[in-house]
Amino acid sequence: MTQKDITFVADFLTEHFNEAPELYDRKGKYFNVERVGQYLKDEDDDLVSPPNTEGNQWFNFLKNSTHLKESPLLFPYYPEKSLHFVKRQMERVIDQCLQKPADVIGKSVHQAVCMSLYKTSQSEDSTPQLFKLPFLWNDKTSNIHYVLFTILENSISKIYILRRHTDTSRSVSNGILAVDFGNFLNNSINESSDSRCYSCLDAHFYDDETVTVVLKESVEQEGKERVLAQLPLS
């Protein structure tokens, strides 16, 4: 260690660990704690060395503003408390703010229809993810909601399209249907192959009338084909 390092440490100890007789009656508080660490303690006790806010422009501004001084929109300041205490206070206030919207939205949502897409085993083992790629689209012209998704088990070459009217009292023809890509592209890519099968990597609505899909060959081999296809909903 250089003399400069030793001086650094000595100055730190001198500044932060002087004896503090006024703290002797507080358990374990015989010395001033390091001023940063005190903010990180997860306890509700007051800070041993609270910050000096004298001359702080923000506090002076609030103090001199009759409108902002008592404003409920400003989060209260606790100069004697640690950040953990302030965090808990803020979480409590945020929870209160979110509770009313959650209650209102929750009561306004109801089940319009129930469809069984697949069944899983009843074992306690973790169920593999079978539902993939959900993509939502709202056709404002015809007032129809669309959901695109795939089911991984036994139908990797299919993409499902679910349609519901925004007015839940009205039904839509072909409410759910599947598009099977299979090997329908063989003639356009490779005339001689009849074993190619394609699965869907991704799918999004391009516009109200067109779906864009990214397909790949399902066979495990190098140089697998990737196909970008535009499919009209009609």
C-alpha atoms as an extended CHARMM CRD file, in Angstrom:
* protein
*
       234  EXT
         1         1  MET       CA              0.0000000000        0.0000000000        0.0000000000  PROA      1               0.0000000000
         2         2  THR       CA              1.1770000000        3.5020000000       -0.7350000000  PROA      2               0.0000000000
         3         3  GLN       CA              1.0710000000        6.3140000000        1.8170000000  PROA      3               0.0000000000
         4         4  LYS       CA             -1.7900000000        7.8030000000       -0.2090000000  PROA      4               0.0000000000
         5         5  ASP       CA             -3.8720000000        4.6120000000        0.2540000000  PROA      5               0.0000000000
         6         6  ILE       CA             -3.2480000000        4.6300000000        4.0110000000  PROA      6               0.0000000000
         7         7  THR       CA             -4.2540000000        8.2850000000        4.1990000000  PROA      7               0.0000000000
         8         8  PHE       CA             -7.4740000000        7.5010000000        2.3060000000  PROA      8               0.0000000000
         9         9  VAL       CA             -8.4280000000        4.7650000000        4.7910000000  PROA      9               0.0000000000
        10        10  ALA       CA             -7.4750000000        6.8930000000        7.8000000000  PROA      10              0.0000000000
        11        11  ASP       CA             -9.5450000000        9.8200000000        6.5610000000  PROA      11              0.0000000000
        12        12  PHE       CA            -12.5220000000        7.5060000000        5.9520000000  PROA      12              0.0000000000
        13        13  LEU       CA            -12.3440000000        6.0820000000        9.4800000000  PROA      13              0.0000000000
        14        14  THR       CA            -11.8980000000        9.5300000000       10.9790000000  PROA      14              0.0000000000
        15        15  GLU       CA            -14.8920000000       10.9420000000        9.1510000000  PROA      15              0.0000000000
        16        16  HSD       CA            -17.3830000000        8.0860000000        9.5360000000  PROA      16              0.0000000000
        17        17  PHE       CA            -16.4370000000        6.1940000000       12.7130000000  PROA      17              0.0000000000
        18        18  ASN       CA            -15.9780000000        8.9020000000       15.2930000000  PROA      18              0.0000000000
        19        19  GLU       CA            -17.4240000000        8.0720000000       18.6700000000  PROA      19              0.0000000000
        20        20  ALA       CA            -20.9810000000        9.3530000000       19.0350000000  PROA      20              0.0000000000
        21        21  PRO       CA            -21.9360000000        9.5590000000       22.7360000000  PROA      21              0.0000000000
        22        22  GLU       CA            -25.4910000000       10.6410000000       21.8740000000  PROA      22              0.0000000000
        23        23  LEU       CA            -26.0290000000        7.2040000000       20.3130000000  PROA      23              0.0000000000
        24        24  TYR       CA            -24.8000000000        5.1290000000       23.2560000000  PROA      24              0.0000000000
        25        25  ASP       CA            -28.3290000000        4.3990000000       24.4600000000  PROA      25              0.0000000000
        26        26  ARG       CA            -29.2390000000        2.8560000000       21.1050000000  PROA      26              0.0000000000
        27        27  LYS       CA            -28.3590000000       -0.7920000000       20.7700000000  PROA      27              0.0000000000
        28        28  GLY       CA            -25.4640000000       -1.3900000000       18.4130000000  PROA      28              0.0000000000
        29        29  LYS       CA            -25.2310000000        2.2660000000       17.3650000000  PROA      29              0.0000000000
        30        30  TYR       CA            -22.0560000000        3.3850000000       19.1260000000  PROA      30              0.0000000000
        31        31  PHE       CA            -20.5080000000        4.7490000000       15.9400000000  PROA      31              0.0000000000
        32        32  ASN       CA            -21.7640000000        6.6760000000       12.9380000000  PROA      32              0.0000000000
        33        33  VAL       CA            -22.3720000000        4.1860000000       10.1220000000  PROA      33              0.0000000000
        34        34  GLU       CA            -20.9780000000        4.7660000000        6.6550000000  PROA      34              0.0000000000
        35        35  ARG       CA            -23.3280000000        7.2450000000        5.0000000000  PROA      35              0.0000000000
        36        36  VAL       CA            -24.1630000000        5.1990000000        1.9040000000  PROA      36              0.0000000000
        37        37  GLY       CA            -24.6850000000        1.8600000000        3.6520000000  PROA      37              0.0000000000
        38        38  GLN       CA            -27.2640000000        3.2560000000        6.0490000000  PROA      38              0.0000000000
        39        39  TYR       CA            -29.6830000000        3.8650000000        3.1700000000  PROA      39              0.0000000000
        40        40  LEU       CA            -29.5690000000        0.2060000000        2.1490000000  PROA      40              0.0000000000
        41        41  LYS       CA            -30.4620000000       -1.3690000000        5.4800000000  PROA      41              0.0000000000
        42        42  ASP       CA            -33.8280000000       -3.0940000000        5.3900000000  PROA      42              0.0000000000
        43        43  GLU       CA            -35.2060000000       -1.6880000000        8.6210000000  PROA      43              0.0000000000
        44        44  ASP       CA            -37.6230000000        0.9980000000        9.7440000000  PROA      44              0.0000000000
        45        45  ASP       CA            -35.2640000000        2.7270000000       12.1880000000  PROA      45              0.0000000000
        46        46  ASP       CA            -34.3180000000        6.3250000000       11.5180000000  PROA      46              0.0000000000
        47        47  LEU       CA            -31.0460000000        6.9930000000        9.7190000000  PROA      47              0.0000000000
        48        48  VAL       CA            -28.0710000000        7.5310000000       11.9820000000  PROA      48              0.0000000000
        49        49  SER       CA            -26.6850000000       10.2750000000        9.7350000000  PROA      49              0.0000000000
        50        50  PRO       CA            -29.6450000000       11.8210000000        7.8890000000  PROA      50              0.0000000000
        51        51  PRO       CA            -28.7800000000       13.9620000000        4.8580000000  PROA      51              0.0000000000
        52        52  ASN       CA            -28.4960000000       17.7120000000        5.1110000000  PROA      52              0.0000000000
        53        53  THR       CA            -31.2040000000       19.1990000000        2.8580000000  PROA      53              0.0000000000
        54        54  GLU       CA            -30.3240000000       22.7980000000        3.6240000000  PROA      54              0.0000000000
        55        55  GLY       CA            -29.9060000000       24.7330000000        0.3930000000  PROA      55              0.0000000000
        56        56  ASN       CA            -31.5160000000       21.9920000000       -1.7240000000  PROA      56              0.0000000000
        57        57  GLN       CA            -33.2400000000       23.7950000000       -4.6060000000  PROA      57              0.0000000000
        58        58  TRP       CA            -36.0960000000       21.2920000000       -4.8790000000  PROA      58              0.0000000000
        59        59  PHE       CA            -36.9980000000       21.4830000000       -1.1770000000  PROA      59              0.0000000000
        60        60  ASN       CA            -36.7910000000       25.2710000000       -1.2230000000  PROA      60              0.0000000000
        61        61  PHE       CA            -39.0420000000       25.3360000000       -4.2810000000  PROA      61              0.0000000000
        62        62  LEU       CA            -41.6620000000       23.1200000000       -2.5810000000  PROA      62              0.0000000000
        63        63  LYS       CA            -41.4740000000       25.0690000000        0.6530000000  PROA      63              0.0000000000
        64        64  ASN       CA            -42.2030000000       28.3460000000       -1.1340000000  PROA      64              0.0000000000
        65        65  SER       CA            -45.0380000000       26.9450000000       -3.2960000000  PROA      65              0.0000000000
        66        66  THR       CA            -48.4450000000       27.1060000000       -1.6310000000  PROA      66              0.0000000000
        67        67  HSD       CA            -50.0050000000       24.8170000000       -4.2700000000  PROA      67              0.0000000000
        68        68  LEU       CA            -47.3480000000       22.1060000000       -4.3390000000  PROA      68              0.0000000000
        69        69  LYS       CA            -46.6100000000       22.0070000000       -0.6280000000  PROA      69              0.0000000000
        70        70  GLU       CA            -49.7530000000       20.0000000000        0.1850000000  PROA      70              0.0000000000
        71        71  SER       CA            -50.2520000000       18.3980000000       -3.2360000000  PROA      71              0.0000000000
        72        72  PRO       CA            -51.3620000000       14.7330000000       -3.0780000000  PROA      72              0.0000000000
        73        73  LEU       CA            -49.6280000000       14.1670000000       -6.4260000000  PROA      73              0.0000000000
        74        74  LEU       CA            -46.1540000000       14.5190000000       -4.9120000000  PROA      74              0.0000000000
        75        75  PHE       CA            -44.7430000000       11.4770000000       -3.1680000000  PROA      75              0.0000000000
        76        76  PRO       CA            -43.8560000000       12.4390000000        0.4310000000  PROA      76              0.0000000000
        77        77  TYR       CA            -40.2040000000       12.6720000000        1.3810000000  PROA      77              0.0000000000
        78        78  TYR       CA            -38.8260000000       10.7960000000        4.4100000000  PROA      78              0.0000000000
        79        79  PRO       CA            -35.3920000000       12.3140000000        5.1270000000  PROA      79              0.0000000000
        80        80  GLU       CA            -34.9130000000       10.1540000000        8.2250000000  PROA      80              0.0000000000
        81        81  LYS       CA            -35.6710000000        6.7910000000        6.5680000000  PROA      81              0.0000000000
        82        82  SER       CA            -33.7360000000        4.2800000000        4.4260000000  PROA      82              0.0000000000
        83        83  LEU       CA            -34.4880000000        3.4790000000        0.7880000000  PROA      83              0.0000000000
        84        84  HSD       CA            -36.0560000000        0.1610000000        1.8260000000  PROA      84              0.0000000000
        85        85  PHE       CA            -38.6190000000        2.0050000000        3.9250000000  PROA      85              0.0000000000
        86        86  VAL       CA            -39.4080000000        4.4210000000        1.0680000000  PROA      86              0.0000000000
        87        87  LYS       CA            -39.6880000000        1.4910000000       -1.3600000000  PROA      87              0.0000000000
        88        88  ARG       CA            -42.2640000000       -0.2470000000        0.8270000000  PROA      88              0.0000000000
        89        89  GLN       CA            -44.2490000000        2.9760000000        1.1630000000  PROA      89              0.0000000000
        90        90  MET       CA            -44.2270000000        3.4990000000       -2.5960000000  PROA      90              0.0000000000
        91        91  GLU       CA            -45.2910000000       -0.1020000000       -3.2980000000  PROA      91              0.0000000000
        92        92  ARG       CA            -48.2250000000        0.3140000000       -0.9140000000  PROA      92              0.0000000000
        93        93  VAL       CA            -49.3800000000        3.4920000000       -2.6750000000  PROA      93              0.0000000000
        94        94  ILE       CA            -48.9990000000        1.9250000000       -6.1390000000  PROA      94              0.0000000000
        95        95  ASP       CA            -50.9990000000       -1.1300000000       -5.0320000000  PROA      95              0.0000000000
        96        96  GLN       CA            -53.7950000000        1.1740000000       -3.8780000000  PROA      96              0.0000000000
        97        97  CYS       CA            -53.7460000000        3.0170000000       -7.2250000000  PROA      97              0.0000000000
        98        98  LEU       CA            -54.0020000000       -0.2220000000       -9.1980000000  PROA      98              0.0000000000
        99        99  GLN       CA            -56.6420000000       -1.9130000000       -7.0590000000  PROA      99              0.0000000000
       100       100  LYS       CA            -59.6330000000        0.1110000000       -8.2990000000  PROA      100             0.0000000000
       101       101  PRO       CA            -58.8780000000       -0.3400000000      -12.0480000000  PROA      101             0.0000000000
       102       102  ALA       CA            -58.2540000000       -4.0490000000      -11.4240000000  PROA      102             0.0000000000
       103       103  ASP       CA            -61.6510000000       -4.4070000000       -9.7210000000  PROA      103             0.0000000000
       104       104  VAL       CA            -63.4970000000       -2.4750000000      -12.4650000000  PROA      104             0.0000000000
       105       105  ILE       CA            -61.7770000000       -4.2850000000      -15.3530000000  PROA      105             0.0000000000
       106       106  GLY       CA            -62.1360000000       -7.6530000000      -13.6450000000  PROA      106             0.0000000000
       107       107  LYS       CA            -65.8890000000       -7.2310000000      -13.2020000000  PROA      107             0.0000000000
       108       108  SER       CA            -66.3420000000       -6.1280000000      -16.8310000000  PROA      108             0.0000000000
       109       109  VAL       CA            -64.6160000000       -9.2100000000      -18.3020000000  PROA      109             0.0000000000
       110       110  HSD       CA            -66.5910000000      -12.3930000000      -18.8120000000  PROA      110             0.0000000000
       111       111  GLN       CA            -66.1580000000      -15.6150000000      -20.7680000000  PROA      111             0.0000000000
       112       112  ALA       CA            -67.8170000000      -15.4830000000      -24.1810000000  PROA      112             0.0000000000
       113       113  VAL       CA            -66.9500000000      -18.9780000000      -25.4210000000  PROA      113             0.0000000000
       114       114  CYS       CA            -64.8970000000      -22.0040000000      -24.3590000000  PROA      114             0.0000000000
       115       115  MET       CA            -63.0700000000      -24.2260000000      -26.8590000000  PROA      115             0.0000000000
       116       116  SER       CA            -61.0410000000      -27.3250000000      -26.0500000000  PROA      116             0.0000000000
       117       117  LEU       CA            -57.8260000000      -27.1380000000      -28.1120000000  PROA      117             0.0000000000
       118       118  TYR       CA            -55.8840000000      -30.0850000000      -26.7010000000  PROA      118             0.0000000000
       119       119  LYS       CA            -55.6360000000      -32.3490000000      -23.6690000000  PROA      119             0.0000000000
       120       120  THR       CA            -52.5940000000      -32.9440000000      -21.4860000000  PROA      120             0.0000000000
       121       121  SER       CA            -51.6990000000      -35.8180000000      -19.2020000000  PROA      121             0.0000000000
       122       122  GLN       CA            -52.8640000000      -35.6510000000      -15.6050000000  PROA      122             0.0000000000
       123       123  SER       CA            -49.3970000000      -36.4660000000      -14.2270000000  PROA      123             0.0000000000
       124       124  GLU       CA            -47.7210000000      -34.0720000000      -11.8450000000  PROA      124             0.0000000000
       125       125  ASP       CA            -44.7820000000      -33.6000000000      -14.1950000000  PROA      125             0.0000000000
       126       126  SER       CA            -44.4500000000      -30.1540000000      -15.6980000000  PROA      126             0.0000000000
       127       127  THR       CA            -46.5930000000      -29.9340000000      -18.8160000000  PROA      127             0.0000000000
       128       128  PRO       CA            -44.6360000000      -28.9700000000      -21.9500000000  PROA      128             0.0000000000
       129       129  GLN       CA            -45.6340000000      -25.7540000000      -23.6900000000  PROA      129             0.0000000000
       130       130  LEU       CA            -47.9400000000      -26.6960000000      -26.5540000000  PROA      130             0.0000000000
       131       131  PHE       CA            -49.5000000000      -23.3270000000      -27.3100000000  PROA      131             0.0000000000
       132       132  LYS       CA            -47.1270000000      -21.1700000000      -29.3460000000  PROA      132             0.0000000000
       133       133  LEU       CA            -46.9750000000      -17.9560000000      -31.3790000000  PROA      133             0.0000000000
       134       134  PRO       CA            -50.1840000000      -16.2320000000      -30.2790000000  PROA      134             0.0000000000
       135       135  PHE       CA            -50.5850000000      -13.0970000000      -32.3940000000  PROA      135             0.0000000000
       136       136  LEU       CA            -53.5970000000      -10.7860000000      -32.0560000000  PROA      136             0.0000000000
       137       137  TRP       CA            -55.1880000000       -8.6620000000      -34.7640000000  PROA      137             0.0000000000
       138       138  ASN       CA            -58.2630000000       -6.4440000000      -34.7190000000  PROA      138             0.0000000000
       139       139  ASP       CA            -60.0320000000       -5.8460000000      -38.0280000000  PROA      139             0.0000000000
       140       140  LYS       CA            -61.8010000000       -2.5630000000      -37.3100000000  PROA      140             0.0000000000
       141       141  THR       CA            -63.6090000000       -2.6190000000      -40.6580000000  PROA      141             0.0000000000
       142       142  SER       CA            -65.5050000000       -5.8320000000      -39.9490000000  PROA      142             0.0000000000
       143       143  ASN       CA            -65.2400000000       -5.6270000000      -36.1210000000  PROA      143             0.0000000000
       144       144  ILE       CA            -63.5540000000       -9.0170000000      -35.8080000000  PROA      144             0.0000000000
       145       145  HSD       CA            -60.7620000000      -10.1390000000      -33.4710000000  PROA      145             0.0000000000
       146       146  TYR       CA            -58.2440000000      -12.6460000000      -34.8350000000  PROA      146             0.0000000000
       147       147  VAL       CA            -55.7980000000      -14.8620000000      -32.9600000000  PROA      147             0.0000000000
       148       148  LEU       CA            -53.0550000000      -16.7670000000      -34.8230000000  PROA      148             0.0000000000
       149       149  PHE       CA            -51.3590000000      -19.6470000000      -32.9970000000  PROA      149             0.0000000000
       150       150  THR       CA            -49.8070000000      -23.0840000000      -33.4170000000  PROA      150             0.0000000000
       151       151  ILE       CA            -50.0480000000      -26.2430000000      -31.3100000000  PROA      151             0.0000000000
       152       152  LEU       CA            -46.7240000000      -28.0420000000      -31.1670000000  PROA      152             0.0000000000
       153       153  GLU       CA            -47.8830000000      -31.6040000000      -30.5620000000  PROA      153             0.0000000000
       154       154  ASN       CA            -48.7040000000      -33.6210000000      -33.7240000000  PROA      154             0.0000000000
       155       155  SER       CA            -49.6040000000      -30.5410000000      -35.7570000000  PROA      155             0.0000000000
       156       156  ILE       CA            -46.4260000000      -28.5620000000      -36.3310000000  PROA      156             0.0000000000
       157       157  SER       CA            -47.3490000000      -28.0490000000      -39.9830000000  PROA      157             0.0000000000
       158       158  LYS       CA            -50.6210000000      -26.3200000000      -39.0870000000  PROA      158             0.0000000000
       159       159  ILE       CA            -51.4190000000      -22.7670000000      -38.1130000000  PROA      159             0.0000000000
       160       160  TYR       CA            -54.7440000000      -22.0420000000      -36.4040000000  PROA      160             0.0000000000
       161       161  ILE       CA            -56.8650000000      -18.9440000000      -36.9340000000  PROA      161             0.0000000000
       162       162  LEU       CA            -59.4630000000      -18.0610000000      -34.2960000000  PROA      162             0.0000000000
       163       163  ARG       CA            -62.0670000000      -15.4160000000      -35.1400000000  PROA      163             0.0000000000
       164       164  ARG       CA            -64.4980000000      -13.6960000000      -32.7880000000  PROA      164             0.0000000000
       165       165  HSD       CA            -66.8120000000      -10.7450000000      -33.3280000000  PROA      165             0.0000000000
       166       166  THR       CA            -66.1680000000       -7.7510000000      -31.0550000000  PROA      166             0.0000000000
       167       167  ASP       CA            -69.8930000000       -7.8840000000      -30.2230000000  PROA      167             0.0000000000
       168       168  THR       CA            -69.9240000000      -11.0910000000      -28.1530000000  PROA      168             0.0000000000
       169       169  SER       CA            -73.6220000000      -11.6310000000      -28.9100000000  PROA      169             0.0000000000
       170       170  ARG       CA            -72.8230000000      -12.1660000000      -32.6080000000  PROA      170             0.0000000000
       171       171  SER       CA            -71.1780000000      -15.2750000000      -34.0250000000  PROA      171             0.0000000000
       172       172  VAL       CA            -68.7050000000      -15.6320000000      -36.9020000000  PROA      172             0.0000000000
       173       173  SER       CA            -68.6890000000      -18.4130000000      -39.4760000000  PROA      173             0.0000000000
       174       174  ASN       CA            -65.5940000000      -20.6250000000      -39.3170000000  PROA      174             0.0000000000
       175       175  GLY       CA            -64.8400000000      -19.3640000000      -35.8080000000  PROA      175             0.0000000000
       176       176  ILE       CA            -61.6950000000      -21.5010000000      -35.7210000000  PROA      176             0.0000000000
       177       177  LEU       CA            -59.9170000000      -23.1780000000      -38.6060000000  PROA      177             0.0000000000
       178       178  ALA       CA            -56.5020000000      -24.6640000000      -39.3520000000  PROA      178             0.0000000000
       179       179  VAL       CA            -54.2610000000      -24.1380000000      -42.3700000000  PROA      179             0.0000000000
       180       180  ASP       CA            -52.0600000000      -27.1590000000      -43.0850000000  PROA      180             0.0000000000
       181       181  PHE       CA            -48.9120000000      -26.2340000000      -44.9940000000  PROA      181             0.0000000000
       182       182  GLY       CA            -47.6180000000      -29.7950000000      -45.2890000000  PROA      182             0.0000000000
       183       183  ASN       CA            -45.9450000000      -30.2900000000      -48.6600000000  PROA      183             0.0000000000
       184       184  PHE       CA            -48.0870000000      -27.9530000000      -50.7680000000  PROA      184             0.0000000000
       185       185  LEU       CA            -44.9620000000      -25.9920000000      -51.7880000000  PROA      185             0.0000000000
       186       186  ASN       CA            -43.1300000000      -28.9480000000      -53.3360000000  PROA      186             0.0000000000
       187       187  ASN       CA            -44.1570000000      -28.2270000000      -56.9140000000  PROA      187             0.0000000000
       188       188  SER       CA            -42.8390000000      -24.6660000000      -56.7740000000  PROA      188             0.0000000000
       189       189  ILE       CA            -39.5390000000      -25.4770000000      -55.0340000000  PROA      189             0.0000000000
       190       190  ASN       CA            -38.4880000000      -28.9650000000      -55.9850000000  PROA      190             0.0000000000
       191       191  GLU       CA            -40.4600000000      -30.9550000000      -58.5520000000  PROA      191             0.0000000000
       192       192  SER       CA            -38.7170000000      -34.2490000000      -57.7650000000  PROA      192             0.0000000000
       193       193  SER       CA            -39.2590000000      -34.2660000000      -53.9940000000  PROA      193             0.0000000000
       194       194  ASP       CA            -42.4510000000      -35.5130000000      -52.4390000000  PROA      194             0.0000000000
       195       195  SER       CA            -41.1730000000      -35.8680000000      -48.8720000000  PROA      195             0.0000000000
       196       196  ARG       CA            -40.7810000000      -32.2190000000      -47.9400000000  PROA      196             0.0000000000
       197       197  CYS       CA            -42.9870000000      -30.9610000000      -45.1360000000  PROA      197             0.0000000000
       198       198  TYR       CA            -43.0790000000      -27.4060000000      -43.8320000000  PROA      198             0.0000000000
       199       199  SER       CA            -43.7650000000      -26.0730000000      -40.3670000000  PROA      199             0.0000000000
       200       200  CYS       CA            -44.5240000000      -22.5100000000      -39.3190000000  PROA      200             0.0000000000
       201       201  LEU       CA            -41.7640000000      -20.5070000000      -37.6060000000  PROA      201             0.0000000000
       202       202  ASP       CA            -43.7590000000      -17.2990000000      -37.2530000000  PROA      202             0.0000000000
       203       203  ALA       CA            -46.9910000000      -15.7080000000      -38.4430000000  PROA      203             0.0000000000
       204       204  HSD       CA            -48.3860000000      -12.1750000000      -38.3170000000  PROA      204             0.0000000000
       205       205  PHE       CA            -51.2030000000      -10.3010000000      -39.9800000000  PROA      205             0.0000000000
       206       206  TYR       CA            -49.8690000000       -8.1260000000      -42.8180000000  PROA      206             0.0000000000
       207       207  ASP       CA            -53.1790000000       -6.2750000000      -43.1480000000  PROA      207             0.0000000000
       208       208  ASP       CA            -56.8890000000       -7.0300000000      -42.6780000000  PROA      208             0.0000000000
       209       209  GLU       CA            -56.9000000000       -9.4580000000      -45.6020000000  PROA      209             0.0000000000
       210       210  THR       CA            -53.4040000000      -11.0050000000      -45.6190000000  PROA      210             0.0000000000
       211       211  VAL       CA            -51.3430000000      -13.1790000000      -43.2830000000  PROA      211             0.0000000000
       212       212  THR       CA            -47.5380000000      -13.3690000000      -43.5480000000  PROA      212             0.0000000000
       213       213  VAL       CA            -45.9120000000      -16.6550000000      -42.4920000000  PROA      213             0.0000000000
       214       214  VAL       CA            -42.3170000000      -17.8520000000      -42.2440000000  PROA      214             0.0000000000
       215       215  LEU       CA            -42.0160000000      -21.5610000000      -43.0420000000  PROA      215             0.0000000000
       216       216  LYS       CA            -39.1310000000      -24.0100000000      -42.7070000000  PROA      216             0.0000000000
       217       217  GLU       CA            -38.5330000000      -27.5470000000      -43.8190000000  PROA      217             0.0000000000
       218       218  SER       CA            -39.2720000000      -30.0390000000      -41.0630000000  PROA      218             0.0000000000
       219       219  VAL       CA            -36.5950000000      -32.5340000000      -42.1510000000  PROA      219             0.0000000000
       220       220  GLU       CA            -33.3720000000      -32.4680000000      -40.1380000000  PROA      220             0.0000000000
       221       221  GLN       CA            -30.7420000000      -31.6390000000      -42.7230000000  PROA      221             0.0000000000
       222       222  GLU       CA            -28.4070000000      -28.8340000000      -43.6620000000  PROA      222             0.0000000000
       223       223  GLY       CA            -29.5730000000      -26.1100000000      -45.9910000000  PROA      223             0.0000000000
       224       224  LYS       CA            -33.2020000000      -26.3590000000      -44.9400000000  PROA      224             0.0000000000
       225       225  GLU       CA            -35.4830000000      -24.1890000000      -47.0330000000  PROA      225             0.0000000000
       226       226  ARG       CA            -36.9650000000      -21.0400000000      -45.5190000000  PROA      226             0.0000000000
       227       227  VAL       CA            -40.0510000000      -19.6310000000      -47.1830000000  PROA      227             0.0000000000
       228       228  LEU       CA            -41.7560000000      -16.2740000000      -46.6660000000  PROA      228             0.0000000000
       229       229  ALA       CA            -45.3690000000      -16.5770000000      -47.8210000000  PROA      229             0.0000000000
       230       230  GLN       CA            -48.2620000000      -14.1200000000      -48.0440000000  PROA      230             0.0000000000
       231       231  LEU       CA            -51.5970000000      -15.8930000000      -47.5920000000  PROA      231             0.0000000000
       232       232  PRO       CA            -54.9330000000      -14.2020000000      -48.3500000000  PROA      232             0.0000000000
       233       233  LEU       CA            -57.5060000000      -14.8710000000      -45.6440000000  PROA      233             0.0000000000
       234       234  SER       CA            -60.0890000000      -15.6430000000      -48.3110000000  PROA      234             0.0000000000
